[in-house]
N, CA, C and O atoms as a GROMACS GRO file, in nm:
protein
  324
    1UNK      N    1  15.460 -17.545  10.383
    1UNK     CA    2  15.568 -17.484  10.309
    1UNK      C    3  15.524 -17.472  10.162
    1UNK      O    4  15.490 -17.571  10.098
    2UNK      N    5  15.526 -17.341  10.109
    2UNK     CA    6  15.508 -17.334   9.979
    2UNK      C    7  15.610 -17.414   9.895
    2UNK      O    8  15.724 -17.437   9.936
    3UNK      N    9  15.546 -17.469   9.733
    3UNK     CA   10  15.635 -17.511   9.694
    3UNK      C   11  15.695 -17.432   9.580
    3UNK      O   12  15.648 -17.325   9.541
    4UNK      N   13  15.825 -17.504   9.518
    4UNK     CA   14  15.905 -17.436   9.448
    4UNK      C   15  15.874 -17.409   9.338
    4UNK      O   16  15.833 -17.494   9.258
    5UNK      N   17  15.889 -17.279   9.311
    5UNK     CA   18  15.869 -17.247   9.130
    5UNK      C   19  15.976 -17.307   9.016
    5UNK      O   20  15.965 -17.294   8.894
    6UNK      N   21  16.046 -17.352   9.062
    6UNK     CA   22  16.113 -17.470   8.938
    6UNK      C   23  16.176 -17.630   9.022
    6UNK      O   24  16.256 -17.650   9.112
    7UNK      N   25  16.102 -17.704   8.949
    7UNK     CA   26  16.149 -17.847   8.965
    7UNK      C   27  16.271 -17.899   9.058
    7UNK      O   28  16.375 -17.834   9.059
    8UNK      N   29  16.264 -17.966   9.103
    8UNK     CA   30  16.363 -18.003   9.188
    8UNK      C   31  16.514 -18.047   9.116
    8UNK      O   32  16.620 -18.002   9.160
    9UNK      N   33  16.506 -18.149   8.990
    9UNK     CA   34  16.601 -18.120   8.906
    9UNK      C   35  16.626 -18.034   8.806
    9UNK      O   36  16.664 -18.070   8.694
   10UNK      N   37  16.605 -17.905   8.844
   10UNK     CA   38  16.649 -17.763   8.753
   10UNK      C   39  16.780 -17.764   8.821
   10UNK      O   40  16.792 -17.782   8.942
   11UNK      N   41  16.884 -17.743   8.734
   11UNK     CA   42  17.028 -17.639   8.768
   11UNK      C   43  16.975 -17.506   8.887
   11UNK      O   44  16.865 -17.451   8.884
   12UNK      N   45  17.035 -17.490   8.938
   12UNK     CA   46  17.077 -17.456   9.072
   12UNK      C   47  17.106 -17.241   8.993
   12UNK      O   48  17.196 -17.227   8.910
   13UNK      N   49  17.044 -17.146   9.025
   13UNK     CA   50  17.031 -16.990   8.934
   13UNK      C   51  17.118 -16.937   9.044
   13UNK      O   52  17.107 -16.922   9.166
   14UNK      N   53  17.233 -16.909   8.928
   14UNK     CA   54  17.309 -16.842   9.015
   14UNK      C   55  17.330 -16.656   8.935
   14UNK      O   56  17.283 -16.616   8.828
   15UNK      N   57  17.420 -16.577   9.042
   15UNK     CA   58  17.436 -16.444   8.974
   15UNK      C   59  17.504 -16.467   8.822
   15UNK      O   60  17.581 -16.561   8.802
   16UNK      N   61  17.465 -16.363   8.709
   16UNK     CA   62  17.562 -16.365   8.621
   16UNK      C   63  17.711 -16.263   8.667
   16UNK      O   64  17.732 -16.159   8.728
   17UNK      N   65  17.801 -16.384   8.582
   17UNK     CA   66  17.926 -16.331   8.616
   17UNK      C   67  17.924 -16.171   8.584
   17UNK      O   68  17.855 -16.116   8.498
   18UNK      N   69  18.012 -16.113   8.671
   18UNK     CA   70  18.029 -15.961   8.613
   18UNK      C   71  18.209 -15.958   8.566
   18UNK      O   72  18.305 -16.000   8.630
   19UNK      N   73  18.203 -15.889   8.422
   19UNK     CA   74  18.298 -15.854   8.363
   19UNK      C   75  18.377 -15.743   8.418
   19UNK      O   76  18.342 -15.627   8.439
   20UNK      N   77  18.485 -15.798   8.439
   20UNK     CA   78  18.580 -15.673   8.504
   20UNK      C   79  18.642 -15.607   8.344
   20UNK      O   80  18.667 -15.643   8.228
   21UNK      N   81  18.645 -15.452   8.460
   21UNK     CA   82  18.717 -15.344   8.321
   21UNK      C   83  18.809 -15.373   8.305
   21UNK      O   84  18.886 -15.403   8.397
   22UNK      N   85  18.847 -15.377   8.155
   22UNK     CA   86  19.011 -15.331   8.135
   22UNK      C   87  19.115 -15.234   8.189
   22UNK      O   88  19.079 -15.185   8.296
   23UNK      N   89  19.175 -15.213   8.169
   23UNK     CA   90  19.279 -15.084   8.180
   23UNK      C   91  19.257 -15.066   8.073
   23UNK      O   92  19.183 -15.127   7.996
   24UNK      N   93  19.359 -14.927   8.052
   24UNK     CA   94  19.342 -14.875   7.955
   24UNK      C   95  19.423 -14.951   7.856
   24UNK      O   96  19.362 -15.010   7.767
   25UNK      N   97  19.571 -14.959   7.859
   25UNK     CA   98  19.657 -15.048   7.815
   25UNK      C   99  19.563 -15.174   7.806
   25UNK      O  100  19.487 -15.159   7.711
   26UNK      N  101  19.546 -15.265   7.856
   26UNK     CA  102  19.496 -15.396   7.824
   26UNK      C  103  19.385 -15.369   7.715
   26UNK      O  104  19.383 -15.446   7.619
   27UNK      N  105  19.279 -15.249   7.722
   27UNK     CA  106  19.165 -15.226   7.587
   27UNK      C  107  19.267 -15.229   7.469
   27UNK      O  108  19.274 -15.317   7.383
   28UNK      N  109  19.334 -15.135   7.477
   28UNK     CA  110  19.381 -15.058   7.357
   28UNK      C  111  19.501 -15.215   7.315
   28UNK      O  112  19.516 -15.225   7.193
   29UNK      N  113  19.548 -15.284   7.366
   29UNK     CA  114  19.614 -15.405   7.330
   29UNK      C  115  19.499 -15.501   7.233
   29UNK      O  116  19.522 -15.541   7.119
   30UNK      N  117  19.402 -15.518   7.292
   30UNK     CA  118  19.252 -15.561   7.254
   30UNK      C  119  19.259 -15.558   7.109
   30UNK      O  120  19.281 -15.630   7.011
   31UNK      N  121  19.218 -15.390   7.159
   31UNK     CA  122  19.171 -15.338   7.026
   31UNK      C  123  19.275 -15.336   6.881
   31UNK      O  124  19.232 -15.351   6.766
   32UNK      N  125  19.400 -15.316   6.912
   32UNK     CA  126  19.522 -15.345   6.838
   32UNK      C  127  19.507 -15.438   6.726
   32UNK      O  128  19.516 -15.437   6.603
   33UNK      N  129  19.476 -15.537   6.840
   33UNK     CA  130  19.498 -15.696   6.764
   33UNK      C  131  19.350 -15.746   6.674
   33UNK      O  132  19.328 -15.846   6.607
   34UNK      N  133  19.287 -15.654   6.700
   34UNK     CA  134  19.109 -15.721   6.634
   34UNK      C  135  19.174 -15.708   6.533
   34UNK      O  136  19.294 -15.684   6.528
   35UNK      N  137  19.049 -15.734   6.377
   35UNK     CA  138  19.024 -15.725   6.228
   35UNK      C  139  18.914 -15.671   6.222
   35UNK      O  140  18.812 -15.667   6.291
   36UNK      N  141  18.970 -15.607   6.074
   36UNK     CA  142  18.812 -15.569   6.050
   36UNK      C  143  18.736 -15.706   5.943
   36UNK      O  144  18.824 -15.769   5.884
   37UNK      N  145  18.613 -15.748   5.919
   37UNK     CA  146  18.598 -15.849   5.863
   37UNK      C  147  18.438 -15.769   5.794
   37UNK      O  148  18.366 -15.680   5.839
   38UNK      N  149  18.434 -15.848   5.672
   38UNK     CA  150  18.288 -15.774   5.626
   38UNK      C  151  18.222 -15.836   5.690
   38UNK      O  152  18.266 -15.943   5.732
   39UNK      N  153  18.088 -15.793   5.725
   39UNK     CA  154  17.979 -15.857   5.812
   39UNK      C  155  17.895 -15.993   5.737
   39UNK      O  156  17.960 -16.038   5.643
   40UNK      N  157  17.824 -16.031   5.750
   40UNK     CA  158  17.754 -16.119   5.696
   40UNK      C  159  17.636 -16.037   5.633
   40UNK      O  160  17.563 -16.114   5.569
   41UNK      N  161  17.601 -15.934   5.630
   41UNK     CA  162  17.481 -15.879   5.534
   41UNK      C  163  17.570 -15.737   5.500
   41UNK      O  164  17.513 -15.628   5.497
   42UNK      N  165  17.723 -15.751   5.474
   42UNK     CA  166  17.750 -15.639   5.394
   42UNK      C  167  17.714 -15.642   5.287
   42UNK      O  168  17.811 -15.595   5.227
   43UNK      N  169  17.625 -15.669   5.199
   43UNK     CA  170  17.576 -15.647   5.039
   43UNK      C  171  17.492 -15.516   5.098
   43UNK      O  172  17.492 -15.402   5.053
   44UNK      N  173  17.454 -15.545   5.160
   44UNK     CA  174  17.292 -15.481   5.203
   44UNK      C  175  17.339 -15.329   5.296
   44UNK      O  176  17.297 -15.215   5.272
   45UNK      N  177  17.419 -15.362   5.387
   45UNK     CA  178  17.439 -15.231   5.522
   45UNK      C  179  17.579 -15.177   5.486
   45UNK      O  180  17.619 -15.065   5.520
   46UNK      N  181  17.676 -15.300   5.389
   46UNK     CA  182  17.824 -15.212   5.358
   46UNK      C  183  17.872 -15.223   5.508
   46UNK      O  184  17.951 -15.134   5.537
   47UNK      N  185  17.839 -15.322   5.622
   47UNK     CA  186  17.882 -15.292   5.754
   47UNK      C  187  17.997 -15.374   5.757
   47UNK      O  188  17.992 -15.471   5.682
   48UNK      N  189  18.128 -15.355   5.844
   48UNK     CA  190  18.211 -15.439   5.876
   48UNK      C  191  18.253 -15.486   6.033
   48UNK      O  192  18.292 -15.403   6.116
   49UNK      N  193  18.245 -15.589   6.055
   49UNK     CA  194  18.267 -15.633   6.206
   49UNK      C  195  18.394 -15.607   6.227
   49UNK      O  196  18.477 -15.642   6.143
   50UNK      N  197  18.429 -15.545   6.338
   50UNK     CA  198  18.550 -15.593   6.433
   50UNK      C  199  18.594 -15.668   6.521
   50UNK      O  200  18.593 -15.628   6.638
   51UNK      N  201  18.642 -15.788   6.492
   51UNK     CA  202  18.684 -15.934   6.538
   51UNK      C  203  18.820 -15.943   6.624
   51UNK      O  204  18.925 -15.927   6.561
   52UNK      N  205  18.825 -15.963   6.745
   52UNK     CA  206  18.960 -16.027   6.765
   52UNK      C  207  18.991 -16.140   6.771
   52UNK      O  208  18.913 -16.226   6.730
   53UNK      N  209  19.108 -16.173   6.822
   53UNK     CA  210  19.189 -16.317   6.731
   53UNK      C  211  19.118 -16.431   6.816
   53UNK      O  212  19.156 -16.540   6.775
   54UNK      N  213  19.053 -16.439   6.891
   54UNK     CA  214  18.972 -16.586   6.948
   54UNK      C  215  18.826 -16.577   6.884
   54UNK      O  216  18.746 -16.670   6.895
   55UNK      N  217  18.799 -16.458   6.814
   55UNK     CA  218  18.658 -16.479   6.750
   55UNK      C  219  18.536 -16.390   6.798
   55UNK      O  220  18.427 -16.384   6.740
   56UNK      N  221  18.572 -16.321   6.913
   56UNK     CA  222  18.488 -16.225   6.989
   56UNK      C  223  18.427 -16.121   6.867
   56UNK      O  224  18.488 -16.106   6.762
   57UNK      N  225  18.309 -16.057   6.893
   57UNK     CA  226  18.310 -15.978   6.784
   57UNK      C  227  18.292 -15.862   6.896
   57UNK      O  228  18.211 -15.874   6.988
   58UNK      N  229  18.371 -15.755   6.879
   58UNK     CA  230  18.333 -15.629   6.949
   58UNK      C  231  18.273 -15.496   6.945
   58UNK      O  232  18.262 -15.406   7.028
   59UNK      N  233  18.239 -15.508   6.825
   59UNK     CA  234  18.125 -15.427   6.754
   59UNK      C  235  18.153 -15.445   6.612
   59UNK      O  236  18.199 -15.541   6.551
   60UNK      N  237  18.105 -15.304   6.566
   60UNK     CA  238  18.134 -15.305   6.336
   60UNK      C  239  18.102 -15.154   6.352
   60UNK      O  240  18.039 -15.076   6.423
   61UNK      N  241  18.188 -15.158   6.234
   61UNK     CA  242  18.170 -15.033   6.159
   61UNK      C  243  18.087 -14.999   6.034
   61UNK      O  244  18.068 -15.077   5.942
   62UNK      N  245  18.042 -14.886   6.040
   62UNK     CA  246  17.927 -14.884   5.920
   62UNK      C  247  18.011 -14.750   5.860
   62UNK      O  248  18.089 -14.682   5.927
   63UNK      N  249  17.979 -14.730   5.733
   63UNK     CA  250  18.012 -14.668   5.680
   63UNK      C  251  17.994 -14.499   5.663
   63UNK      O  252  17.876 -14.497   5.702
   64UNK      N  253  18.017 -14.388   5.641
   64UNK     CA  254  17.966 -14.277   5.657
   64UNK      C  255  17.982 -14.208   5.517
   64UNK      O  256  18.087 -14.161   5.473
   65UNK      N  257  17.832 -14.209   5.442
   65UNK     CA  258  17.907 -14.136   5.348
   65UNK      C  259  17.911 -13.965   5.310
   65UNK      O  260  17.822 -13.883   5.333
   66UNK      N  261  18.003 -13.948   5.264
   66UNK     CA  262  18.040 -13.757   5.230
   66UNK      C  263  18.133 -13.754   5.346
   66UNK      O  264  18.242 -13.706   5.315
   67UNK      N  265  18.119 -13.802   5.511
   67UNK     CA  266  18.226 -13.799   5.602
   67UNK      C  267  18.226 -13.630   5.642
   67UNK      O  268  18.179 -13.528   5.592
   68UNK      N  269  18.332 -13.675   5.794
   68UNK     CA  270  18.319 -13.524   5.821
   68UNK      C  271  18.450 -13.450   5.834
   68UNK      O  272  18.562 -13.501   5.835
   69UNK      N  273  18.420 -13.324   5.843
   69UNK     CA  274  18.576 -13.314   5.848
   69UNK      C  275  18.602 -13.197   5.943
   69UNK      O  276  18.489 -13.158   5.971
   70UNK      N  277  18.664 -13.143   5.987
   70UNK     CA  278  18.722 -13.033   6.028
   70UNK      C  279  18.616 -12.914   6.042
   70UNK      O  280  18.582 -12.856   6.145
   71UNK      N  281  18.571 -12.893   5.903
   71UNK     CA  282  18.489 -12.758   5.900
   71UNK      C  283  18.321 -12.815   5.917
   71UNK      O  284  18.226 -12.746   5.880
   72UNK      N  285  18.316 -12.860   5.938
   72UNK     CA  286  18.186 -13.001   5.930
   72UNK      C  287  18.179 -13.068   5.826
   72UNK      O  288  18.277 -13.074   5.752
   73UNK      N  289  18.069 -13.131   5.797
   73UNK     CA  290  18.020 -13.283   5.696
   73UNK      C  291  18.002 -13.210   5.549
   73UNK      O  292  17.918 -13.123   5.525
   74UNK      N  293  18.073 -13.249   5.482
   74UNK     CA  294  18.099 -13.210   5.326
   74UNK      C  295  18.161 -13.055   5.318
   74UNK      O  296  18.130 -12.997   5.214
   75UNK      N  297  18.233 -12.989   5.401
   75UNK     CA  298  18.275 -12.860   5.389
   75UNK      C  299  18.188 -12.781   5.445
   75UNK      O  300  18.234 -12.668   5.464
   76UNK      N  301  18.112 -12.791   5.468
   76UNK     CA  302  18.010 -12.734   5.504
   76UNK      C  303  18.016 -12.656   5.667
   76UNK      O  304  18.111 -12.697   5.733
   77UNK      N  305  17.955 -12.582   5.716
   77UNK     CA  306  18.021 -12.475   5.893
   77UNK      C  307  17.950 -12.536   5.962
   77UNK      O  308  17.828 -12.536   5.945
   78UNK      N  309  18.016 -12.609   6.068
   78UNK     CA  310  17.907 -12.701   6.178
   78UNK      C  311  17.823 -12.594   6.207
   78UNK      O  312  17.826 -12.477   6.167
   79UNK      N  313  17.711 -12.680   6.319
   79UNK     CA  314  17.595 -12.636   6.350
   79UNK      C  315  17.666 -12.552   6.460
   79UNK      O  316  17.758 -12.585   6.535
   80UNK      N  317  17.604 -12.442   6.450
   80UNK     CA  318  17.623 -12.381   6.644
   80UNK      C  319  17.513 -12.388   6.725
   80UNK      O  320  17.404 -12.341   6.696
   81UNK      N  321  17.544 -12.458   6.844
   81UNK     CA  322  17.419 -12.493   6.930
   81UNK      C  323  17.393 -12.391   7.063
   81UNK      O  324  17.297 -12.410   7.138
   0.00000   0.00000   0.00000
């Protein structure tokens, strides 16, 4: 019998859990309740995390500057592709 590729007292490899989806209602409740918080290297990126209330971070926002608008980015006539 071949032997084992990890030790006999290794923890026991199991599947990683899989995350079930939200609904839509349950995201958007989520998302409701986060903060925005400055990041830890906003000096540098101007980035801000979005935190909800147990501490999760669920992404950040970075900043855009000139922004876009309606007619495209600074007034300007979007691209036609």
């Amino acid at each position: 019998m071949p032997s084992s590729p990890q030790p006999a007292d290794a923890p026991i490899k199991t599947a990683p859990d899989r995350r079930k989806r939200l609904s839509q209602k349950a995201a958007r409740a989520v998302a409701d309740s986060a903060r925005l918080v400055k990041g830890a290297d906003h000096r540098e990126t101007r980035r801000w995390d979005l935190i909800t209330e147990d501490g999760t971070v669920l992404g950040y926002v970075e900043p855009s500057y000139g922004g876009t608008g309606r007619t495209g980015r600074n007034g300007s006539p979007p691209h036609q592709r």
